[in-house]
Short mmCIF file of N, CA, C and O and ligand atoms in Angstrom, two decimals:
data_model
loop_
_atom_site.label_atom_id
_atom_site.label_comp_id
_atom_site.label_asym_id
_atom_site.label_seq_id
_atom_site.Cartn_x
_atom_site.Cartn_y
_atom_site.Cartn_z
N MET T 803 0.82 -1.22 0.00
CA MET T 803 0.00 0.00 0.00
C MET T 803 0.86 1.27 0.00
O MET T 803 1.75 1.40 0.82
N ASP T 804 0.53 2.17 -0.88
CA ASP T 804 1.26 3.44 -0.95
C ASP T 804 0.54 4.55 -0.22
O ASP T 804 0.98 5.70 -0.22
N VAL T 805 -0.59 4.19 0.41
CA VAL T 805 -1.37 5.20 1.13
C VAL T 805 -1.87 4.62 2.45
O VAL T 805 -1.98 3.41 2.60
N ILE T 806 -2.18 5.50 3.39
CA ILE T 806 -2.80 5.06 4.64
C ILE T 806 -3.98 5.99 4.96
O ILE T 806 -4.02 7.13 4.51
N VAL T 807 -4.91 5.47 5.76
CA VAL T 807 -6.06 6.25 6.19
C VAL T 807 -5.81 6.71 7.62
O VAL T 807 -5.45 5.92 8.47
N LYS T 808 -5.94 8.00 7.83
CA LYS T 808 -5.85 8.51 9.20
C LYS T 808 -6.67 9.79 9.33
O LYS T 808 -7.24 10.26 8.35
N LYS T 809 -6.71 10.32 10.54
CA LYS T 809 -7.52 11.50 10.81
C LYS T 809 -7.07 12.66 9.93
O LYS T 809 -5.88 12.90 9.76
N SER T 810 -8.05 13.37 9.36
CA SER T 810 -7.76 14.45 8.44
C SER T 810 -8.10 15.81 9.04
O SER T 810 -9.02 15.94 9.82
N ARG T 811 -7.34 16.81 8.61
CA ARG T 811 -7.60 18.19 8.98
C ARG T 811 -8.86 18.70 8.28
O ARG T 811 -9.55 19.57 8.74
N ILE T 812 -9.10 18.16 7.08
CA ILE T 812 -10.20 18.64 6.25
C ILE T 812 -11.54 18.13 6.77
O ILE T 812 -12.45 18.90 7.02
N HIS T 813 -11.64 16.82 6.93
CA HIS T 813 -12.92 16.24 7.33
C HIS T 813 -12.73 14.78 7.74
O HIS T 813 -12.23 13.99 6.94
N GLY T 814 -13.15 14.43 8.94
CA GLY T 814 -13.13 13.04 9.40
C GLY T 814 -11.82 12.35 9.12
O GLY T 814 -10.76 12.79 9.55
N LYS T 815 -11.90 11.27 8.34
CA LYS T 815 -10.70 10.55 7.96
C LYS T 815 -10.25 11.00 6.58
O LYS T 815 -11.07 11.44 5.77
N GLY T 816 -8.97 10.83 6.33
CA GLY T 816 -8.44 11.17 5.02
C GLY T 816 -7.43 10.14 4.59
O GLY T 816 -7.05 9.25 5.36
N VAL T 817 -6.99 10.24 3.34
CA VAL T 817 -6.01 9.30 2.79
C VAL T 817 -4.69 10.04 2.61
O VAL T 817 -4.66 11.13 2.03
N PHE T 818 -3.62 9.46 3.09
CA PHE T 818 -2.31 10.10 3.06
C PHE T 818 -1.30 9.20 2.36
O PHE T 818 -1.36 7.98 2.48
N THR T 819 -0.39 9.81 1.65
CA THR T 819 0.62 9.03 0.93
C THR T 819 1.70 8.55 1.89
O THR T 819 2.01 9.19 2.88
N THR T 820 2.27 7.40 1.58
CA THR T 820 3.39 6.89 2.37
C THR T 820 4.69 6.94 1.56
O THR T 820 5.71 6.40 1.96
N ARG T 821 4.60 7.55 0.37
CA ARG T 821 5.80 7.77 -0.44
C ARG T 821 5.54 8.96 -1.37
O ARG T 821 4.41 9.45 -1.43
N ASP T 822 6.55 9.41 -2.07
CA ASP T 822 6.36 10.50 -3.04
C ASP T 822 5.72 9.96 -4.32
O ASP T 822 5.96 8.82 -4.70
N PHE T 823 4.93 10.79 -4.96
CA PHE T 823 4.34 10.43 -6.25
C PHE T 823 4.71 11.48 -7.29
O PHE T 823 4.64 12.68 -7.02
N GLU T 824 5.07 11.01 -8.47
CA GLU T 824 5.32 11.92 -9.58
C GLU T 824 3.99 12.30 -10.21
O GLU T 824 3.03 11.55 -10.12
N LYS T 825 3.96 13.45 -10.85
CA LYS T 825 2.78 13.88 -11.60
C LYS T 825 2.41 12.80 -12.62
O LYS T 825 3.28 12.29 -13.32
N GLY T 826 1.12 12.43 -12.66
CA GLY T 826 0.67 11.45 -13.64
C GLY T 826 0.67 10.02 -13.13
O GLY T 826 0.14 9.12 -13.77
N GLU T 827 1.26 9.80 -11.98
CA GLU T 827 1.29 8.45 -11.41
C GLU T 827 -0.07 8.08 -10.81
O GLU T 827 -0.79 8.94 -10.30
N ILE T 828 -0.39 6.80 -10.83
CA ILE T 828 -1.62 6.32 -10.19
C ILE T 828 -1.36 6.24 -8.69
O ILE T 828 -0.46 5.54 -8.25
N VAL T 829 -2.15 7.00 -7.93
CA VAL T 829 -1.99 7.00 -6.47
C VAL T 829 -2.86 5.91 -5.87
O VAL T 829 -2.45 5.19 -4.96
N LEU T 830 -4.05 5.78 -6.41
CA LEU T 830 -5.02 4.83 -5.87
C LEU T 830 -5.80 4.20 -7.01
O LEU T 830 -6.22 4.88 -7.92
N LYS T 831 -6.02 2.89 -6.91
CA LYS T 831 -6.87 2.20 -7.86
C LYS T 831 -8.12 1.81 -7.08
O LYS T 831 -8.02 1.21 -6.02
N TRP T 832 -9.30 2.17 -7.59
CA TRP T 832 -10.51 1.89 -6.83
C TRP T 832 -10.95 0.45 -6.99
O TRP T 832 -10.80 -0.14 -8.05
N ASP T 833 -11.53 -0.05 -5.92
CA ASP T 833 -12.20 -1.34 -5.97
C ASP T 833 -13.68 -1.05 -6.26
O ASP T 833 -14.39 -0.53 -5.42
N THR T 834 -14.10 -1.35 -7.48
CA THR T 834 -15.47 -0.99 -7.88
C THR T 834 -16.38 -2.22 -7.94
O THR T 834 -17.36 -2.24 -8.67
N SER T 835 -16.06 -3.23 -7.14
CA SER T 835 -16.82 -4.48 -7.22
C SER T 835 -18.17 -4.42 -6.52
O SER T 835 -19.01 -5.28 -6.72
N SER T 836 -18.38 -3.38 -5.66
CA SER T 836 -19.65 -3.29 -4.94
C SER T 836 -20.67 -2.46 -5.70
O SER T 836 -20.80 -1.27 -5.48
N GLU T 837 -21.40 -3.13 -6.58
CA GLU T 837 -22.40 -2.43 -7.38
C GLU T 837 -23.73 -2.37 -6.64
O GLU T 837 -24.12 -3.33 -5.99
N LEU T 838 -24.42 -1.24 -6.78
CA LEU T 838 -25.72 -1.10 -6.14
C LEU T 838 -26.76 -0.71 -7.18
O LEU T 838 -26.44 -0.06 -8.17
N THR T 839 -28.00 -1.09 -6.91
CA THR T 839 -29.09 -0.61 -7.76
C THR T 839 -29.56 0.74 -7.21
O THR T 839 -29.23 1.09 -6.07
N LYS T 840 -30.32 1.46 -8.00
CA LYS T 840 -30.82 2.76 -7.55
C LYS T 840 -31.66 2.60 -6.28
O LYS T 840 -31.60 3.42 -5.38
N GLU T 841 -32.42 1.52 -6.21
CA GLU T 841 -33.26 1.25 -5.03
C GLU T 841 -32.39 1.04 -3.79
O GLU T 841 -32.70 1.54 -2.72
N GLN T 842 -31.30 0.30 -3.97
CA GLN T 842 -30.40 0.07 -2.84
C GLN T 842 -29.76 1.37 -2.36
O GLN T 842 -29.58 1.58 -1.17
N VAL T 843 -29.44 2.24 -3.33
CA VAL T 843 -28.84 3.52 -2.97
C VAL T 843 -29.81 4.34 -2.13
O VAL T 843 -29.45 4.94 -1.13
N LYS T 844 -31.10 4.33 -2.55
CA LYS T 844 -32.12 5.09 -1.82
C LYS T 844 -32.27 4.62 -0.39
O LYS T 844 -32.61 5.39 0.50
N LYS T 845 -32.05 3.33 -0.17
CA LYS T 845 -32.23 2.75 1.17
C LYS T 845 -31.03 3.02 2.08
O LYS T 845 -31.12 2.80 3.29
N LEU T 846 -29.94 3.46 1.53
CA LEU T 846 -28.75 3.69 2.34
C LEU T 846 -28.94 4.86 3.30
O LEU T 846 -29.64 5.82 2.98
N ALA T 847 -28.28 4.79 4.44
CA ALA T 847 -28.27 5.92 5.35
C ALA T 847 -27.51 7.06 4.68
O ALA T 847 -26.63 6.82 3.84
N LYS T 848 -27.85 8.29 5.04
CA LYS T 848 -27.23 9.47 4.44
C LYS T 848 -25.71 9.39 4.47
O LYS T 848 -25.04 9.68 3.49
N LYS T 849 -25.15 8.97 5.59
CA LYS T 849 -23.69 8.93 5.72
C LYS T 849 -23.04 7.91 4.77
O LYS T 849 -21.93 8.09 4.31
N ASP T 850 -23.79 6.82 4.48
CA ASP T 850 -23.27 5.82 3.56
C ASP T 850 -23.43 6.27 2.12
O ASP T 850 -22.65 5.90 1.25
N ARG T 851 -24.47 7.07 1.87
CA ARG T 851 -24.73 7.55 0.52
C ARG T 851 -23.58 8.44 0.02
O ARG T 851 -23.34 8.55 -1.17
N ASP T 852 -22.89 9.06 0.97
CA ASP T 852 -21.74 9.89 0.60
C ASP T 852 -20.63 9.07 -0.05
O ASP T 852 -19.75 9.61 -0.70
N PHE T 853 -20.66 7.76 0.14
CA PHE T 853 -19.61 6.90 -0.40
C PHE T 853 -20.01 6.22 -1.70
O PHE T 853 -19.34 5.33 -2.18
N VAL T 854 -21.15 6.65 -2.25
CA VAL T 854 -21.61 6.07 -3.51
C VAL T 854 -21.15 6.97 -4.66
O VAL T 854 -21.25 8.19 -4.59
N THR T 855 -20.63 6.37 -5.69
CA THR T 855 -20.26 7.13 -6.87
C THR T 855 -20.96 6.53 -8.09
O THR T 855 -21.34 5.36 -8.07
N TYR T 856 -21.18 7.34 -9.10
CA TYR T 856 -21.89 6.91 -10.29
C TYR T 856 -20.89 6.78 -11.43
O TYR T 856 -20.25 7.75 -11.82
N LEU T 857 -20.70 5.55 -11.88
CA LEU T 857 -19.66 5.25 -12.87
C LEU T 857 -20.23 4.44 -14.02
O LEU T 857 -20.80 3.37 -13.78
N ASN T 858 -20.07 4.90 -15.23
CA ASN T 858 -20.52 4.16 -16.42
C ASN T 858 -21.93 3.60 -16.24
O ASN T 858 -22.19 2.43 -16.51
N GLY T 859 -22.83 4.43 -15.72
CA GLY T 859 -24.22 4.00 -15.57
C GLY T 859 -24.48 3.08 -14.40
O GLY T 859 -25.56 2.51 -14.28
N LYS T 860 -23.49 2.92 -13.54
CA LYS T 860 -23.68 2.05 -12.37
C LYS T 860 -23.38 2.80 -11.08
O LYS T 860 -22.49 3.64 -11.04
N TYR T 861 -24.13 2.47 -10.05
CA TYR T 861 -23.85 3.01 -8.72
C TYR T 861 -22.86 2.09 -8.03
O TYR T 861 -23.08 0.89 -7.94
N ILE T 862 -21.78 2.66 -7.56
CA ILE T 862 -20.74 1.87 -6.91
C ILE T 862 -20.56 2.36 -5.47
O ILE T 862 -20.45 3.57 -5.24
N LEU T 863 -20.55 1.42 -4.55
CA LEU T 863 -20.25 1.77 -3.16
C LEU T 863 -18.74 1.73 -3.00
O LEU T 863 -18.11 0.68 -3.14
N MET T 864 -18.16 2.89 -2.75
CA MET T 864 -16.71 2.99 -2.66
C MET T 864 -16.19 2.30 -1.41
O MET T 864 -16.83 2.33 -0.36
N LYS T 865 -15.03 1.70 -1.54
CA LYS T 865 -14.43 0.99 -0.42
C LYS T 865 -13.26 1.78 0.16
O LYS T 865 -12.85 2.79 -0.40
N SER T 866 -12.70 1.27 1.23
CA SER T 866 -11.53 1.89 1.83
C SER T 866 -10.30 1.46 1.04
O SER T 866 -10.24 0.31 0.61
N PRO T 867 -9.28 2.27 0.84
CA PRO T 867 -9.14 3.64 1.34
C PRO T 867 -9.78 4.70 0.45
O PRO T 867 -9.95 5.83 0.90
N GLU T 868 -10.15 4.36 -0.80
CA GLU T 868 -10.56 5.42 -1.73
C GLU T 868 -11.78 6.20 -1.25
O GLU T 868 -11.95 7.36 -1.59
N LYS T 869 -12.64 5.55 -0.44
CA LYS T 869 -13.83 6.28 0.01
C LYS T 869 -13.48 7.39 1.00
O LYS T 869 -14.31 8.25 1.28
N TYR T 870 -12.29 7.38 1.53
CA TYR T 870 -11.90 8.41 2.50
C TYR T 870 -11.16 9.58 1.85
O TYR T 870 -10.69 10.47 2.55
N VAL T 871 -11.04 9.57 0.54
CA VAL T 871 -10.38 10.69 -0.13
C VAL T 871 -11.29 11.92 0.00
O VAL T 871 -12.44 11.89 -0.40
N ASN T 872 -10.78 12.96 0.59
CA ASN T 872 -11.57 14.18 0.81
C ASN T 872 -11.56 15.07 -0.42
O ASN T 872 -10.67 14.99 -1.27
N HIS T 873 -12.56 15.94 -0.44
CA HIS T 873 -12.63 16.93 -1.52
C HIS T 873 -11.72 18.11 -1.21
O HIS T 873 -11.57 18.52 -0.06
N SER T 874 -11.11 18.67 -2.25
CA SER T 874 -10.46 19.96 -2.15
C SER T 874 -10.70 20.70 -3.44
O SER T 874 -10.72 20.11 -4.51
N CYS T 875 -10.90 22.01 -3.32
CA CYS T 875 -11.09 22.82 -4.53
C CYS T 875 -9.76 22.97 -5.27
O CYS T 875 -9.73 23.37 -6.43
N GLU T 876 -8.64 22.66 -4.59
CA GLU T 876 -7.34 22.60 -5.24
C GLU T 876 -6.81 21.18 -5.08
O GLU T 876 -5.80 20.94 -4.42
N ALA T 877 -7.52 20.24 -5.66
CA ALA T 877 -7.21 18.82 -5.47
C ALA T 877 -5.84 18.46 -6.04
O ALA T 877 -5.39 19.06 -7.02
N ASN T 878 -5.17 17.49 -5.41
CA ASN T 878 -3.87 17.06 -5.95
C ASN T 878 -3.98 15.78 -6.77
O ASN T 878 -3.00 15.30 -7.32
N THR T 879 -5.19 15.19 -6.83
CA THR T 879 -5.39 14.07 -7.74
C THR T 879 -6.63 14.32 -8.59
O THR T 879 -7.49 15.13 -8.24
N THR T 880 -6.72 13.58 -9.67
CA THR T 880 -7.88 13.67 -10.53
C THR T 880 -8.35 12.25 -10.83
O THR T 880 -7.52 11.34 -10.94
N ALA T 881 -9.65 12.04 -10.87
CA ALA T 881 -10.19 10.70 -11.09
C ALA T 881 -10.23 10.38 -12.57
O ALA T 881 -10.72 11.16 -13.37
N LYS T 882 -9.68 9.21 -12.92
CA LYS T 882 -9.66 8.79 -14.31
C LYS T 882 -9.61 7.27 -14.37
O LYS T 882 -8.79 6.67 -13.67
N ASN T 883 -10.46 6.67 -15.17
CA ASN T 883 -10.48 5.21 -15.30
C ASN T 883 -10.46 4.50 -13.95
O ASN T 883 -9.73 3.54 -13.74
N GLN T 884 -11.29 4.97 -13.04
CA GLN T 884 -11.40 4.37 -11.71
C GLN T 884 -10.09 4.34 -10.94
O GLN T 884 -9.79 3.41 -10.21
N CYS T 885 -9.32 5.39 -11.15
CA CYS T 885 -8.08 5.57 -10.40
C CYS T 885 -7.99 7.03 -9.98
O CYS T 885 -8.61 7.88 -10.60
N ASP T 886 -7.23 7.29 -8.95
CA ASP T 886 -6.89 8.66 -8.62
C ASP T 886 -5.46 8.90 -9.09
O ASP T 886 -4.53 8.21 -8.67
N ILE T 887 -5.30 9.84 -10.01
CA ILE T 887 -4.02 10.12 -10.64
C ILE T 887 -3.43 11.41 -10.06
O ILE T 887 -4.17 12.39 -9.91
N ALA T 888 -2.14 11.40 -9.79
CA ALA T 888 -1.49 12.60 -9.26
C ALA T 888 -1.53 13.73 -10.29
O ALA T 888 -1.13 13.55 -11.44
N ARG T 889 -2.03 14.87 -9.87
CA ARG T 889 -2.16 16.03 -10.73
C ARG T 889 -0.87 16.84 -10.76
O ARG T 889 -0.67 17.70 -11.59
N ARG T 890 -0.09 16.61 -9.74
CA ARG T 890 1.19 17.31 -9.60
C ARG T 890 2.06 16.40 -8.75
O ARG T 890 1.60 15.35 -8.29
N TYR T 891 3.28 16.80 -8.51
CA TYR T 891 4.14 16.05 -7.61
C TYR T 891 3.53 16.05 -6.20
O TYR T 891 3.14 17.11 -5.70
N ILE T 892 3.38 14.88 -5.59
CA ILE T 892 2.80 14.80 -4.25
C ILE T 892 3.86 14.23 -3.30
O ILE T 892 4.44 13.18 -3.56
N LYS T 893 4.08 14.99 -2.23
CA LYS T 893 5.10 14.58 -1.26
C LYS T 893 4.58 13.46 -0.37
O LYS T 893 3.39 13.31 -0.16
N LYS T 894 5.50 12.70 0.19
CA LYS T 894 5.17 11.67 1.17
C LYS T 894 4.42 12.31 2.34
O LYS T 894 4.78 13.40 2.78
N SER T 895 3.38 11.62 2.82
CA SER T 895 2.50 12.00 3.94
C SER T 895 1.64 13.23 3.69
O SER T 895 1.09 13.82 4.61
N GLU T 896 1.46 13.62 2.42
CA GLU T 896 0.48 14.64 2.06
C GLU T 896 -0.89 13.98 2.01
O GLU T 896 -1.00 12.80 1.69
N GLU T 897 -1.93 14.76 2.31
CA GLU T 897 -3.27 14.20 2.15
C GLU T 897 -3.68 14.22 0.68
O GLU T 897 -3.47 15.21 -0.01
N ILE T 898 -4.25 13.11 0.23
CA ILE T 898 -4.73 13.04 -1.15
C ILE T 898 -6.12 13.67 -1.20
O ILE T 898 -6.98 13.35 -0.39
N THR T 899 -6.33 14.54 -2.17
CA THR T 899 -7.64 15.16 -2.32
C THR T 899 -8.08 15.06 -3.78
O THR T 899 -7.26 14.95 -4.68
N SER T 900 -9.38 15.11 -3.95
CA SER T 900 -9.90 15.07 -5.31
C SER T 900 -11.05 16.07 -5.39
O SER T 900 -11.64 16.42 -4.37
N ASP T 901 -11.30 16.59 -6.57
CA ASP T 901 -12.36 17.58 -6.73
C ASP T 901 -13.66 16.87 -7.02
O ASP T 901 -13.88 16.39 -8.12
N TYR T 902 -14.52 16.77 -6.01
CA TYR T 902 -15.76 16.00 -6.15
C TYR T 902 -16.65 16.53 -7.27
O TYR T 902 -17.42 15.78 -7.84
N SER T 903 -16.56 17.82 -7.54
CA SER T 903 -17.47 18.35 -8.55
C SER T 903 -17.10 17.85 -9.95
O SER T 903 -17.88 17.97 -10.88
N GLU T 904 -15.91 17.24 -10.09
CA GLU T 904 -15.52 16.64 -11.36
C GLU T 904 -16.00 15.20 -11.45
O GLU T 904 -15.88 14.55 -12.46
N GLU T 905 -16.48 14.67 -10.32
CA GLU T 905 -16.91 13.29 -10.29
C GLU T 905 -18.43 13.24 -10.21
O GLU T 905 -19.07 14.20 -9.86
N SER T 906 -18.98 12.08 -10.52
CA SER T 906 -20.43 11.96 -10.49
C SER T 906 -20.89 11.38 -9.18
O SER T 906 -21.29 10.24 -9.10
N VAL T 907 -20.82 12.17 -8.15
CA VAL T 907 -21.33 11.73 -6.85
C VAL T 907 -22.81 12.11 -6.81
O VAL T 907 -23.14 13.27 -6.95
N PRO T 908 -23.70 11.13 -6.69
CA PRO T 908 -25.12 11.47 -6.71
C PRO T 908 -25.52 12.32 -5.50
O PRO T 908 -25.05 12.07 -4.41
N SER T 909 -26.36 13.27 -5.74
CA SER T 909 -26.92 14.17 -4.72
C SER T 909 -25.88 14.64 -3.71
O SER T 909 -25.97 14.36 -2.53
N LEU T 910 -24.89 15.31 -4.22
CA LEU T 910 -23.86 15.84 -3.34
C LEU T 910 -24.15 17.30 -3.03
O LEU T 910 -24.44 18.09 -3.91
N ASN T 911 -24.12 17.62 -1.78
CA ASN T 911 -24.33 19.00 -1.37
C ASN T 911 -23.66 19.15 -0.01
O ASN T 911 -24.20 18.74 1.00
N MET T 912 -22.46 19.65 -0.02
CA MET T 912 -21.74 19.75 1.25
C MET T 912 -20.94 21.02 1.34
O MET T 912 -20.59 21.63 0.34
N LYS T 913 -20.68 21.40 2.57
CA LYS T 913 -19.82 22.56 2.82
C LYS T 913 -18.38 22.13 2.63
O LYS T 913 -18.00 21.04 3.04
N CYS T 914 -17.61 22.99 2.03
CA CYS T 914 -16.21 22.64 1.83
C CYS T 914 -15.36 23.26 2.92
O CYS T 914 -15.58 24.39 3.34
N ASN T 915 -14.37 22.49 3.32
CA ASN T 915 -13.54 22.88 4.44
C ASN T 915 -12.07 22.75 4.06
O ASN T 915 -11.23 22.55 4.90
N CYS T 916 -11.80 22.80 2.75
CA CYS T 916 -10.45 22.43 2.29
C CYS T 916 -9.41 23.50 2.62
O CYS T 916 -8.23 23.23 2.72
N GLY T 917 -9.86 24.74 2.78
CA GLY T 917 -8.94 25.79 3.18
C GLY T 917 -8.03 26.30 2.09
O GLY T 917 -7.13 27.10 2.36
N SER T 918 -8.24 25.86 0.83
CA SER T 918 -7.38 26.36 -0.24
C SER T 918 -7.82 27.77 -0.64
O SER T 918 -8.94 28.18 -0.39
N LYS T 919 -6.91 28.47 -1.31
CA LYS T 919 -7.17 29.86 -1.69
C LYS T 919 -8.37 29.97 -2.63
O LYS T 919 -9.13 30.93 -2.58
N SER T 920 -8.52 28.98 -3.48
CA SER T 920 -9.60 29.04 -4.46
C SER T 920 -10.83 28.26 -4.00
O SER T 920 -11.63 27.82 -4.82
N CYS T 921 -10.98 28.09 -2.70
CA CYS T 921 -12.11 27.31 -2.18
C CYS T 921 -13.44 27.93 -2.58
O CYS T 921 -13.64 29.13 -2.45
N ARG T 922 -14.35 27.07 -3.08
CA ARG T 922 -15.66 27.55 -3.50
C ARG T 922 -16.67 27.58 -2.35
O ARG T 922 -17.81 27.98 -2.54
N GLY T 923 -16.27 27.09 -1.17
CA GLY T 923 -17.13 27.17 0.02
C GLY T 923 -18.18 26.09 0.11
O GLY T 923 -18.41 25.52 1.15
N VAL T 924 -18.78 25.81 -1.00
CA VAL T 924 -19.81 24.77 -1.00
C VAL T 924 -19.67 23.94 -2.28
O VAL T 924 -19.27 24.45 -3.32
N ILE T 925 -19.92 22.65 -2.16
CA ILE T 925 -19.84 21.78 -3.32
C ILE T 925 -21.26 21.33 -3.61
O ILE T 925 -21.94 20.81 -2.75
N ASN T 926 -21.70 21.54 -4.80
CA ASN T 926 -23.06 21.25 -5.17
C ASN T 926 -23.11 20.48 -6.46
O ASN T 926 -22.57 20.91 -7.45
N LEU T 927 -23.75 19.36 -6.44
CA LEU T 927 -23.82 18.56 -7.65
C LEU T 927 -24.98 17.61 -7.47
O LEU T 927 -24.92 16.72 -6.63
N ILE T 928 -26.03 17.81 -8.18
CA ILE T 928 -27.20 16.93 -7.98
C ILE T 928 -27.53 16.18 -9.26
O ILE T 928 -27.83 16.76 -10.28
N ASP T 929 -27.45 14.84 -9.15
CA ASP T 929 -27.77 13.93 -10.25
C ASP T 929 -27.36 14.43 -11.63
O ASP T 929 -28.20 14.67 -12.47
N LYS T 930 -26.09 14.56 -11.81
CA LYS T 930 -25.55 15.03 -13.08
C LYS T 930 -25.87 14.04 -14.19
O LYS T 930 -25.76 12.86 -13.99
ZN1 ZN W 733 -12.79 24.11 -0.90
#
């Protein structure tokens, strides 16, 4: 494992690197084996629904550690082909962040706490 989950400054738990990553490197590969139907998603508790992502027409329940990747308006990774790719050089023990508004998270509406200069304050994305 090149990452660990621990308490985050941004929100709850976060994912942190245990080594340096070059720009363009795959930091995390998602486990997308937990598929859900729309009905199953509706039945989930609100806190679990935050871990559902919409990929290629399917609802996927994200697993650890990828489900703990926090949002940042100045994210250091970008989601591509079910991986989180380094957007820039990432130092060892930096928190990995991704821009949720670039991803298809169903019914997302949360306050942002990332603290970056370009923070949008709120992340809003409903059934894109
Ligand atoms: Zn922000």
